[in-house]
PDB file of C-alpha atoms in Angstrom:
ATOM      1  CA  UNK S   1      17.096  81.976  68.035  1.00 52.00           C
ATOM      2  CA  UNK S   2      15.893  85.510  68.781  1.00 58.00           C
ATOM      3  CA  UNK S   3      18.438  88.256  68.560  1.00 56.00           C
ATOM      4  CA  UNK S   4      18.569  89.361  72.192  1.00 61.00           C
ATOM      5  CA  UNK S   5      18.886  85.659  73.405  1.00 63.00           C
ATOM      6  CA  UNK S   6      21.612  85.009  70.925  1.00 62.00           C
ATOM      7  CA  UNK S   7      23.568  88.112  72.023  1.00 61.00           C
ATOM      8  CA  UNK S   8      23.202  86.935  75.727  1.00 64.00           C
ATOM      9  CA  UNK S   9      24.600  83.560  74.759  1.00 62.00           C
ATOM     10  CA  UNK S  10      27.577  85.061  72.875  1.00 58.00           C
ATOM     11  CA  UNK S  11      28.257  87.383  75.798  1.00 58.00           C
ATOM     12  CA  UNK S  12      28.144  84.472  78.207  1.00 57.00           C
ATOM     13  CA  UNK S  13      30.387  82.357  76.007  1.00 60.00           C
ATOM     14  CA  UNK S  14      32.821  85.261  75.685  1.00 56.00           C
ATOM     15  CA  UNK S  15      32.942  85.622  79.409  1.00 56.00           C
ATOM     16  CA  UNK S  16      33.594  81.917  79.937  1.00 58.00           C
ATOM     17  CA  UNK S  17      36.415  82.045  77.360  1.00 57.00           C
ATOM     18  CA  UNK S  18      38.065  85.025  79.133  1.00 55.00           C
ATOM     19  CA  UNK S  19      37.670  83.218  82.494  1.00 57.00           C
ATOM     20  CA  UNK S  20      39.225  80.053  81.078  1.00 57.00           C
ATOM     21  CA  UNK S  21      42.128  82.123  79.631  1.00 52.00           C
ATOM     22  CA  UNK S  22      42.629  83.863  82.932  1.00 55.00           C
ATOM     23  CA  UNK S  23      42.730  80.568  84.808  1.00 53.00           C
ATOM     24  CA  UNK S  24      45.174  79.246  82.296  1.00 52.00           C
ATOM     25  CA  UNK S  25      47.504  82.210  82.527  1.00 48.00           C
ATOM     26  CA  UNK S  26      47.258  82.873  86.301  1.00 50.00           C
ATOM     27  CA  UNK S  27      46.831  79.410  87.741  1.00 48.00           C
ATOM     28  CA  UNK S  28      48.040  76.824  85.204  1.00 43.00           C
ATOM     29  CA  UNK S  29      51.132  78.654  83.889  1.00 47.00           C
ATOM     30  CA  UNK S  30      52.837  80.526  86.816  1.00 49.00           C
ATOM     31  CA  UNK S  31      55.625  78.077  86.741  1.00 48.00           C
ATOM     32  CA  UNK S  32      56.471  79.210  83.277  1.00 50.00           C
ATOM     33  CA  UNK S  33      56.942  82.965  83.960  1.00 52.00           C
ATOM     34  CA  UNK S  34      60.521  82.581  85.171  1.00 58.00           C
ATOM     35  CA  UNK S  35      62.619  82.453  82.092  1.00 60.00           C
ATOM     36  CA  UNK S  36      65.953  84.195  82.934  1.00 54.00           C
ATOM     37  CA  UNK S  37      67.899  80.972  82.953  1.00 55.00           C
ATOM     38  CA  UNK S  38      69.575  82.055  79.745  1.00 66.00           C
ATOM     39  CA  UNK S  39      70.877  85.213  81.497  1.00 72.00           C
ATOM     40  CA  UNK S  40      72.569  83.995  84.587  1.00 71.00           C
ATOM     41  CA  UNK S  41      73.763  87.504  85.478  1.00 75.00           C
ATOM     42  CA  UNK S  42      70.220  88.489  86.288  1.00 80.00           C
ATOM     43  CA  UNK S  43      68.979  85.236  87.834  1.00 71.00           C
ATOM     44  CA  UNK S  44      68.185  84.716  91.514  1.00 75.00           C
ATOM     45  CA  UNK S  45      68.014  88.335  92.540  1.00 86.00           C
ATOM     46  CA  UNK S  46      65.423  90.261  94.511  1.00 89.00           C
ATOM     47  CA  UNK S  47      63.327  92.372  92.230  1.00 93.00           C
ATOM     48  CA  UNK S  48      61.952  94.895  94.577  1.00 95.00           C
ATOM     49  CA  UNK S  49      63.599  98.098  95.851  1.00 95.00           C
ATOM     50  CA  UNK S  50      63.336  99.323  99.475  1.00 95.00           C
ATOM     51  CA  UNK S  51      63.026 102.713 101.124  1.00 92.00           C
ATOM     52  CA  UNK S  52      65.471 104.012 103.731  1.00 89.00           C
ATOM     53  CA  UNK S  53      63.052 102.670 106.338  1.00 88.00           C
ATOM     54  CA  UNK S  54      63.142  99.244 104.746  1.00 91.00           C
ATOM     55  CA  UNK S  55      59.614  99.424 103.315  1.00 90.00           C
ATOM     56  CA  UNK S  56      59.341  97.600  99.919  1.00 92.00           C
ATOM     57  CA  UNK S  57      59.522 100.251  97.219  1.00 91.00           C
ATOM     58  CA  UNK S  58      59.133 100.322  93.414  1.00 94.00           C
ATOM     59  CA  UNK S  59      59.659  96.928  91.710  1.00 96.00           C
ATOM     60  CA  UNK S  60      62.674  96.387  89.311  1.00 96.00           C
ATOM     61  CA  UNK S  61      61.220  96.566  85.807  1.00 96.00           C
ATOM     62  CA  UNK S  62      64.081  97.779  83.612  1.00 97.00           C
ATOM     63  CA  UNK S  63      67.708  97.009  83.031  1.00 96.00           C
ATOM     64  CA  UNK S  64      70.735  97.868  80.825  1.00 96.00           C
ATOM     65  CA  UNK S  65      73.999  96.296  79.675  1.00 94.00           C
ATOM     66  CA  UNK S  66      76.548  98.931  79.005  1.00 94.00           C
ATOM     67  CA  UNK S  67      79.146 101.279  80.393  1.00 94.00           C
ATOM     68  CA  UNK S  68      78.151 104.395  82.376  1.00 95.00           C
ATOM     69  CA  UNK S  69      79.279 106.597  79.424  1.00 95.00           C
ATOM     70  CA  UNK S  70      77.185 104.627  76.990  1.00 95.00           C
ATOM     71  CA  UNK S  71      74.173 104.995  79.307  1.00 97.00           C
ATOM     72  CA  UNK S  72      74.543 108.718  79.598  1.00 96.00           C
ATOM     73  CA  UNK S  73      74.949 108.896  75.821  1.00 95.00           C
ATOM     74  CA  UNK S  74      71.788 106.884  75.100  1.00 96.00           C
ATOM     75  CA  UNK S  75      69.607 108.745  77.627  1.00 97.00           C
ATOM     76  CA  UNK S  76      70.788 112.091  76.305  1.00 96.00           C
ATOM     77  CA  UNK S  77      69.923 111.079  72.743  1.00 95.00           C
ATOM     78  CA  UNK S  78      66.470 110.152  74.035  1.00 95.00           C
ATOM     79  CA  UNK S  79      65.979 113.601  75.587  1.00 95.00           C
ATOM     80  CA  UNK S  80      66.466 112.517  79.216  1.00 96.00           C
ATOM     81  CA  UNK S  81      68.612 114.223  81.769  1.00 94.00           C
ATOM     82  CA  UNK S  82      70.735 112.921  84.691  1.00 94.00           C
ATOM     83  CA  UNK S  83      68.992 113.806  87.966  1.00 90.00           C
ATOM     84  CA  UNK S  84      70.917 116.097  90.276  1.00 82.00           C
ATOM     85  CA  UNK S  85      72.090 114.720  93.620  1.00 83.00           C
ATOM     86  CA  UNK S  86      69.935 115.353  96.715  1.00 78.00           C
ATOM     87  CA  UNK S  87      71.391 118.350  98.562  1.00 76.00           C
ATOM     88  CA  UNK S  88      69.892 121.197 100.576  1.00 79.00           C
ATOM     89  CA  UNK S  89      70.081 123.439  97.555  1.00 79.00           C
ATOM     90  CA  UNK S  90      68.480 120.949  95.115  1.00 72.00           C
ATOM     91  CA  UNK S  91      65.819 120.038  97.694  1.00 69.00           C
ATOM     92  CA  UNK S  92      64.835 123.725  98.021  1.00 71.00           C
ATOM     93  CA  UNK S  93      64.963 124.063  94.207  1.00 67.00           C
ATOM     94  CA  UNK S  94      62.499 121.225  93.669  1.00 66.00           C
ATOM     95  CA  UNK S  95      60.154 122.697  96.279  1.00 69.00           C
ATOM     96  CA  UNK S  96      60.306 126.007  94.446  1.00 61.00           C
ATOM     97  CA  UNK S  97      59.723 124.309  91.158  1.00 69.00           C
ATOM     98  CA  UNK S  98      56.550 122.634  92.325  1.00 67.00           C
ATOM     99  CA  UNK S  99      55.215 125.517  94.317  1.00 67.00           C
ATOM    100  CA  UNK S 100      55.871 128.173  91.567  1.00 60.00           C
ATOM    101  CA  UNK S 101      55.294 125.903  88.591  1.00 72.00           C
ATOM    102  CA  UNK S 102      58.667 126.573  87.029  1.00 74.00           C
ATOM    103  CA  UNK S 103      60.817 124.095  85.186  1.00 68.00           C
ATOM    104  CA  UNK S 104      63.543 121.969  86.905  1.00 67.00           C
ATOM    105  CA  UNK S 105      64.419 119.236  84.347  1.00 72.00           C
ATOM    106  CA  UNK S 106      67.241 117.856  86.415  1.00 71.00           C
ATOM    107  CA  UNK S 107      65.396 117.717  89.765  1.00 79.00           C
ATOM    108  CA  UNK S 108      66.709 115.212  92.287  1.00 81.00           C
ATOM    109  CA  UNK S 109      64.943 111.882  92.959  1.00 87.00           C
ATOM    110  CA  UNK S 110      64.386 110.558  96.436  1.00 88.00           C
ATOM    111  CA  UNK S 111      66.781 107.671  97.172  1.00 90.00           C
ATOM    112  CA  UNK S 112      65.736 104.036  96.935  1.00 94.00           C
ATOM    113  CA  UNK S 113      67.848 101.058  97.943  1.00 96.00           C
ATOM    114  CA  UNK S 114      68.549  97.795  96.092  1.00 95.00           C
ATOM    115  CA  UNK S 115      70.466  95.154  98.008  1.00 91.00           C
ATOM    116  CA  UNK S 116      71.471  97.716 100.636  1.00 92.00           C
ATOM    117  CA  UNK S 117      72.711 100.396  98.112  1.00 94.00           C
ATOM    118  CA  UNK S 118      71.083 103.571  96.904  1.00 94.00           C
ATOM    119  CA  UNK S 119      70.909 104.092  93.202  1.00 96.00           C
ATOM    120  CA  UNK S 120      74.091 104.649  91.216  1.00 96.00           C
ATOM    121  CA  UNK S 121      72.488 106.701  88.508  1.00 96.00           C
ATOM    122  CA  UNK S 122      69.111 108.345  87.846  1.00 96.00           C
ATOM    123  CA  UNK S 123      67.626 109.909  84.794  1.00 97.00           C
ATOM    124  CA  UNK S 124      64.339 111.798  84.096  1.00 93.00           C
ATOM    125  CA  UNK S 125      62.353 113.570  81.469  1.00 93.00           C
ATOM    126  CA  UNK S 126      60.092 116.442  82.597  1.00 89.00           C
ATOM    127  CA  UNK S 127      56.442 116.411  81.765  1.00 86.00           C
ATOM    128  CA  UNK S 128      54.722 119.786  82.198  1.00 80.00           C
ATOM    129  CA  UNK S 129      55.683 123.051  83.806  1.00 80.00           C
ATOM    130  CA  UNK S 130      57.356 121.831  86.958  1.00 68.00           C
ATOM    131  CA  UNK S 131      59.041 118.875  88.683  1.00 67.00           C
ATOM    132  CA  UNK S 132      55.729 117.612  89.819  1.00 71.00           C
ATOM    133  CA  UNK S 133      55.310 115.434  86.745  1.00 86.00           C
ATOM    134  CA  UNK S 134      58.190 113.476  85.271  1.00 87.00           C
ATOM    135  CA  UNK S 135      59.329 110.189  83.897  1.00 93.00           C
ATOM    136  CA  UNK S 136      62.219 108.822  85.848  1.00 93.00           C
ATOM    137  CA  UNK S 137      64.426 105.718  86.318  1.00 97.00           C
ATOM    138  CA  UNK S 138      66.903 104.784  88.957  1.00 96.00           C
ATOM    139  CA  UNK S 139      69.715 102.322  88.028  1.00 98.00           C
ATOM    140  CA  UNK S 140      71.938 100.078  90.139  1.00 96.00           C
ATOM    141  CA  UNK S 141      75.091  98.514  88.908  1.00 95.00           C
ATOM    142  CA  UNK S 142      75.432  94.777  89.529  1.00 92.00           C
ATOM    143  CA  UNK S 143      78.888  94.576  91.084  1.00 78.00           C
ATOM    144  CA  UNK S 144      79.132  90.872  91.737  1.00 65.00           C
ATOM    145  CA  UNK S 145      81.680  89.773  89.163  1.00 54.00           C
ATOM    146  CA  UNK S 146      78.962  88.561  86.774  1.00 54.00           C
ATOM    147  CA  UNK S 147      79.373  91.335  84.389  1.00 57.00           C
ATOM    148  CA  UNK S 148      81.956  92.093  81.731  1.00 68.00           C
ATOM    149  CA  UNK S 149      83.898  95.128  83.196  1.00 71.00           C
ATOM    150  CA  UNK S 150      83.553  96.862  79.740  1.00 72.00           C
ATOM    151  CA  UNK S 151      79.741  96.099  79.565  1.00 84.00           C
ATOM    152  CA  UNK S 152      78.471  96.029  83.141  1.00 91.00           C
ATOM    153  CA  UNK S 153      74.890  94.966  83.970  1.00 93.00           C
ATOM    154  CA  UNK S 154      72.340  97.305  85.584  1.00 95.00           C
ATOM    155  CA  UNK S 155      68.945  96.852  87.032  1.00 96.00           C
ATOM    156  CA  UNK S 156      66.537  99.719  87.450  1.00 97.00           C
ATOM    157  CA  UNK S 157      63.143 100.912  88.586  1.00 97.00           C
ATOM    158  CA  UNK S 158      61.140 103.067  86.096  1.00 97.00           C
ATOM    159  CA  UNK S 159      57.964 104.950  86.872  1.00 94.00           C
ATOM    160  CA  UNK S 160      56.059 108.167  86.112  1.00 92.00           C
ATOM    161  CA  UNK S 161      55.590 110.862  88.827  1.00 86.00           C
ATOM    162  CA  UNK S 162      52.226 112.374  88.179  1.00 79.00           C
ATOM    163  CA  UNK S 163      51.983 114.741  91.155  1.00 69.00           C
ATOM    164  CA  UNK S 164      53.161 115.590  94.580  1.00 67.00           C
ATOM    165  CA  UNK S 165      51.435 114.663  97.869  1.00 58.00           C
ATOM    166  CA  UNK S 166      51.956 112.859 101.127  1.00 54.00           C
ATOM    167  CA  UNK S 167      53.278 109.308 101.681  1.00 62.00           C
ATOM    168  CA  UNK S 168      50.507 106.940 102.787  1.00 60.00           C
ATOM    169  CA  UNK S 169      52.941 105.391 105.218  1.00 61.00           C
ATOM    170  CA  UNK S 170      55.166 108.160 106.658  1.00 59.00           C
ATOM    171  CA  UNK S 171      53.099 111.291 105.756  1.00 52.00           C
ATOM    172  CA  UNK S 172      56.144 112.890 104.321  1.00 64.00           C
ATOM    173  CA  UNK S 173      55.949 114.981 101.097  1.00 57.00           C
ATOM    174  CA  UNK S 174      56.701 112.732  98.180  1.00 66.00           C
ATOM    175  CA  UNK S 175      55.795 112.144  94.499  1.00 67.00           C
ATOM    176  CA  UNK S 176      52.848 109.851  93.636  1.00 80.00           C
ATOM    177  CA  UNK S 177      53.350 107.435  90.757  1.00 86.00           C
ATOM    178  CA  UNK S 178      51.031 106.423  87.983  1.00 89.00           C
ATOM    179  CA  UNK S 179      50.063 102.808  88.783  1.00 89.00           C
ATOM    180  CA  UNK S 180      50.654 101.489  85.204  1.00 91.00           C
ATOM    181  CA  UNK S 181      54.316 100.502  85.450  1.00 94.00           C
ATOM    182  CA  UNK S 182      54.290  98.485  82.297  1.00 92.00           C
ATOM    183  CA  UNK S 183      53.184 101.360  80.157  1.00 91.00           C
ATOM    184  CA  UNK S 184      56.080 103.497  81.560  1.00 94.00           C
ATOM    185  CA  UNK S 185      58.630 100.743  81.174  1.00 95.00           C
ATOM    186  CA  UNK S 186      57.611 100.030  77.589  1.00 94.00           C
ATOM    187  CA  UNK S 187      57.739 103.775  76.736  1.00 95.00           C
ATOM    188  CA  UNK S 188      61.319 104.073  78.135  1.00 97.00           C
ATOM    189  CA  UNK S 189      62.512 100.964  76.186  1.00 96.00           C
ATOM    190  CA  UNK S 190      60.942 102.320  73.011  1.00 95.00           C
ATOM    191  CA  UNK S 191      62.499 105.786  73.544  1.00 96.00           C
ATOM    192  CA  UNK S 192      65.962 104.339  73.979  1.00 96.00           C
ATOM    193  CA  UNK S 193      65.633 101.875  71.030  1.00 95.00           C
ATOM    194  CA  UNK S 194      64.589 104.790  68.774  1.00 94.00           C
ATOM    195  CA  UNK S 195      67.918 106.477  69.374  1.00 94.00           C
ATOM    196  CA  UNK S 196      69.805 103.728  67.571  1.00 93.00           C
ATOM    197  CA  UNK S 197      71.974 103.097  70.649  1.00 94.00           C
ATOM    198  CA  UNK S 198      70.333  99.737  71.572  1.00 95.00           C
ATOM    199  CA  UNK S 199      71.902  96.655  69.992  1.00 93.00           C
ATOM    200  CA  UNK S 200      69.489  94.026  71.332  1.00 92.00           C
ATOM    201  CA  UNK S 201      66.859  93.597  74.014  1.00 93.00           C
ATOM    202  CA  UNK S 202      65.376  90.704  76.056  1.00 91.00           C
ATOM    203  CA  UNK S 203      63.161  90.122  79.098  1.00 89.00           C
ATOM    204  CA  UNK S 204      63.899  88.451  82.395  1.00 89.00           C
ATOM    205  CA  UNK S 205      61.584  87.575  85.277  1.00 87.00           C
ATOM    206  CA  UNK S 206      60.920  90.316  87.827  1.00 89.00           C
ATOM    207  CA  UNK S 207      58.379  90.357  90.591  1.00 90.00           C
ATOM    208  CA  UNK S 208      55.895  88.406  88.644  1.00 85.00           C
ATOM    209  CA  UNK S 209      52.317  89.362  87.830  1.00 85.00           C
ATOM    210  CA  UNK S 210      51.081  91.860  90.388  1.00 86.00           C
ATOM    211  CA  UNK S 211      47.514  93.252  90.394  1.00 83.00           C
ATOM    212  CA  UNK S 212      47.545  95.273  93.674  1.00 83.00           C
ATOM    213  CA  UNK S 213      51.073  96.201  94.574  1.00 86.00           C
ATOM    214  CA  UNK S 214      52.056  99.123  96.831  1.00 89.00           C
ATOM    215  CA  UNK S 215      55.320 101.015  96.696  1.00 86.00           C
ATOM    216  CA  UNK S 216      57.272 102.723  99.433  1.00 83.00           C
ATOM    217  CA  UNK S 217      54.896 105.643  99.523  1.00 80.00           C
ATOM    218  CA  UNK S 218      51.788 103.492  99.556  1.00 82.00           C
ATOM    219  CA  UNK S 219      50.918 104.133  95.993  1.00 87.00           C
ATOM    220  CA  UNK S 220      49.208 101.277  94.121  1.00 88.00           C
ATOM    221  CA  UNK S 221      50.664  99.762  91.023  1.00 90.00           C
ATOM    222  CA  UNK S 222      50.083  96.785  88.705  1.00 89.00           C
ATOM    223  CA  UNK S 223      52.541  94.995  86.453  1.00 91.00           C
ATOM    224  CA  UNK S 224      53.065  91.883  84.484  1.00 89.00           C
ATOM    225  CA  UNK S 225      56.300  91.494  86.524  1.00 90.00           C
ATOM    226  CA  UNK S 226      58.692  91.429  83.577  1.00 91.00           C
ATOM    227  CA  UNK S 227      62.018  93.265  83.428  1.00 93.00           C
ATOM    228  CA  UNK S 228      62.991  94.739  80.074  1.00 94.00           C
ATOM    229  CA  UNK S 229      66.695  94.597  79.464  1.00 95.00           C
ATOM    230  CA  UNK S 230      68.456  96.510  76.715  1.00 96.00           C
ATOM    231  CA  UNK S 231      72.034  96.036  75.602  1.00 94.00           C
ATOM    232  CA  UNK S 232      73.673  99.179  74.407  1.00 95.00           C
ATOM    233  CA  UNK S 233      76.113  99.596  71.524  1.00 93.00           C
ATOM    234  CA  UNK S 234      79.638 100.150  72.911  1.00 91.00           C
ATOM    235  CA  UNK S 235      81.381 103.396  72.512  1.00 89.00           C
ATOM    236  CA  UNK S 236      78.281 105.496  72.334  1.00 87.00           C
ATOM    237  CA  UNK S 237      77.539 103.883  68.923  1.00 80.00           C
ATOM    238  CA  UNK S 238      74.234 104.492  67.201  1.00 80.00           C
ATOM    239  CA  UNK S 239      73.002 102.394  64.301  1.00 79.00           C
ATOM    240  CA  UNK S 240      69.933 103.085  62.169  1.00 73.00           C
ATOM    241  CA  UNK S 241      68.516  99.605  62.712  1.00 74.00           C
ATOM    242  CA  UNK S 242      65.882  98.156  64.895  1.00 80.00           C
ATOM    243  CA  UNK S 243      67.381  96.295  67.838  1.00 85.00           C
ATOM    244  CA  UNK S 244      67.038  92.495  67.763  1.00 86.00           C
ATOM    245  CA  UNK S 245      64.600  91.067  70.358  1.00 85.00           C
ATOM    246  CA  UNK S 246      64.978  87.701  72.028  1.00 83.00           C
ATOM    247  CA  UNK S 247      61.764  85.713  71.961  1.00 80.00           C
ATOM    248  CA  UNK S 248      60.391  84.848  75.308  1.00 77.00           C
ATOM    249  CA  UNK S 249      58.767  81.342  75.964  1.00 77.00           C
ATOM    250  CA  UNK S 250      55.225  81.042  74.577  1.00 75.00           C
ATOM    251  CA  UNK S 251      53.528  80.921  78.062  1.00 75.00           C
ATOM    252  CA  UNK S 252      55.252  84.274  78.999  1.00 77.00           C
ATOM    253  CA  UNK S 253      54.169  85.810  75.631  1.00 79.00           C
ATOM    254  CA  UNK S 254      50.596  84.609  76.313  1.00 78.00           C
ATOM    255  CA  UNK S 255      50.532  86.044  79.716  1.00 76.00           C
ATOM    256  CA  UNK S 256      52.014  89.320  78.524  1.00 78.00           C
ATOM    257  CA  UNK S 257      49.334  89.594  75.862  1.00 80.00           C
ATOM    258  CA  UNK S 258      46.550  89.068  78.436  1.00 78.00           C
ATOM    259  CA  UNK S 259      48.033  91.621  80.709  1.00 78.00           C
ATOM    260  CA  UNK S 260      48.215  94.154  77.918  1.00 80.00           C
ATOM    261  CA  UNK S 261      44.613  93.549  76.974  1.00 80.00           C
ATOM    262  CA  UNK S 262      43.634  93.907  80.626  1.00 76.00           C
ATOM    263  CA  UNK S 263      45.689  97.071  81.227  1.00 77.00           C
ATOM    264  CA  UNK S 264      42.737  99.478  80.442  1.00 78.00           C
ATOM    265  CA  UNK S 265      40.532  97.375  82.806  1.00 75.00           C
ATOM    266  CA  UNK S 266      43.146  97.661  85.562  1.00 74.00           C
ATOM    267  CA  UNK S 267      43.193 101.374  85.132  1.00 76.00           C
ATOM    268  CA  UNK S 268      39.453 101.784  85.075  1.00 78.00           C
ATOM    269  CA  UNK S 269      39.050  99.610  88.273  1.00 72.00           C
ATOM    270  CA  UNK S 270      41.324 102.177  89.993  1.00 68.00           C
ATOM    271  CA  UNK S 271      39.437 105.133  88.783  1.00 69.00           C
ATOM    272  CA  UNK S 272      42.105 106.075  86.214  1.00 71.00           C
ATOM    273  CA  UNK S 273      41.582 106.874  82.518  1.00 68.00           C
ATOM    274  CA  UNK S 274      41.566 103.775  80.343  1.00 62.00           C
ATOM    275  CA  UNK S 275      44.745 105.027  78.584  1.00 67.00           C
ATOM    276  CA  UNK S 276      48.006 106.161  80.097  1.00 63.00           C
ATOM    277  CA  UNK S 277      48.800 109.819  80.689  1.00 51.00           C
ATOM    278  CA  UNK S 278      51.643 112.065  79.925  1.00 46.00           C
ATOM    279  CA  UNK S 279      51.697 111.358  76.223  1.00 44.00           C
ATOM    280  CA  UNK S 280      52.504 107.658  76.532  1.00 45.00           C
TER     281      UNK S 280
END
């Protein structure tokens, strides 16, 4: 078989194989992506935040098990800071930070709401010269009796602010997020695990695979829909060991692998660089 014809056949077969895998993952296996039945404290919950206006916001993609003091300890060890509350003074300070390109590593984050409550805690890590670019996560404590009082459960929304602009919905000034939520979630999980404060980690089902999501500001995002949960060592304890990781069901692992392979394609289709930004 001539070389060019053989190459075309191989390309065609490769395309068919990818198509078959996509059908398997996105059509034949959706019933398998829910796998939080072993973690009842996280089951049956909405996995999307909302803005003050009730618009669906950033999806839930991260979580913790630990006391507030242990959370502060772990984030501090990872080089993150607690965000300042939103006040007139801090609002003016963040405007000055962006306009004058001066640091504000504890800049406030705009409030989001989960089950009718704004976030209980928020942390961030600055990227660049001002508050325009930053990694940040909002956390909500699950106060429904499902948690051990000494080791409460938290759900969070983690994303990367890559610039300031106007909301596509309200035309108010807001941060715009990078669309690759999985890259940001995975980077945060790795950063906390590297501190030695994480005992073990596991995944639960979130919003599910989402190719063309929109947050409360109208920014696009894509995600495999998983929520990464990390259980912290109590008492601000750090151990020089790799946290144990609970293995997800094989259909979930297969789907996650396909999503990771497709991540550069998802970025390129949106006019983004094939790799994530901000040193991730």
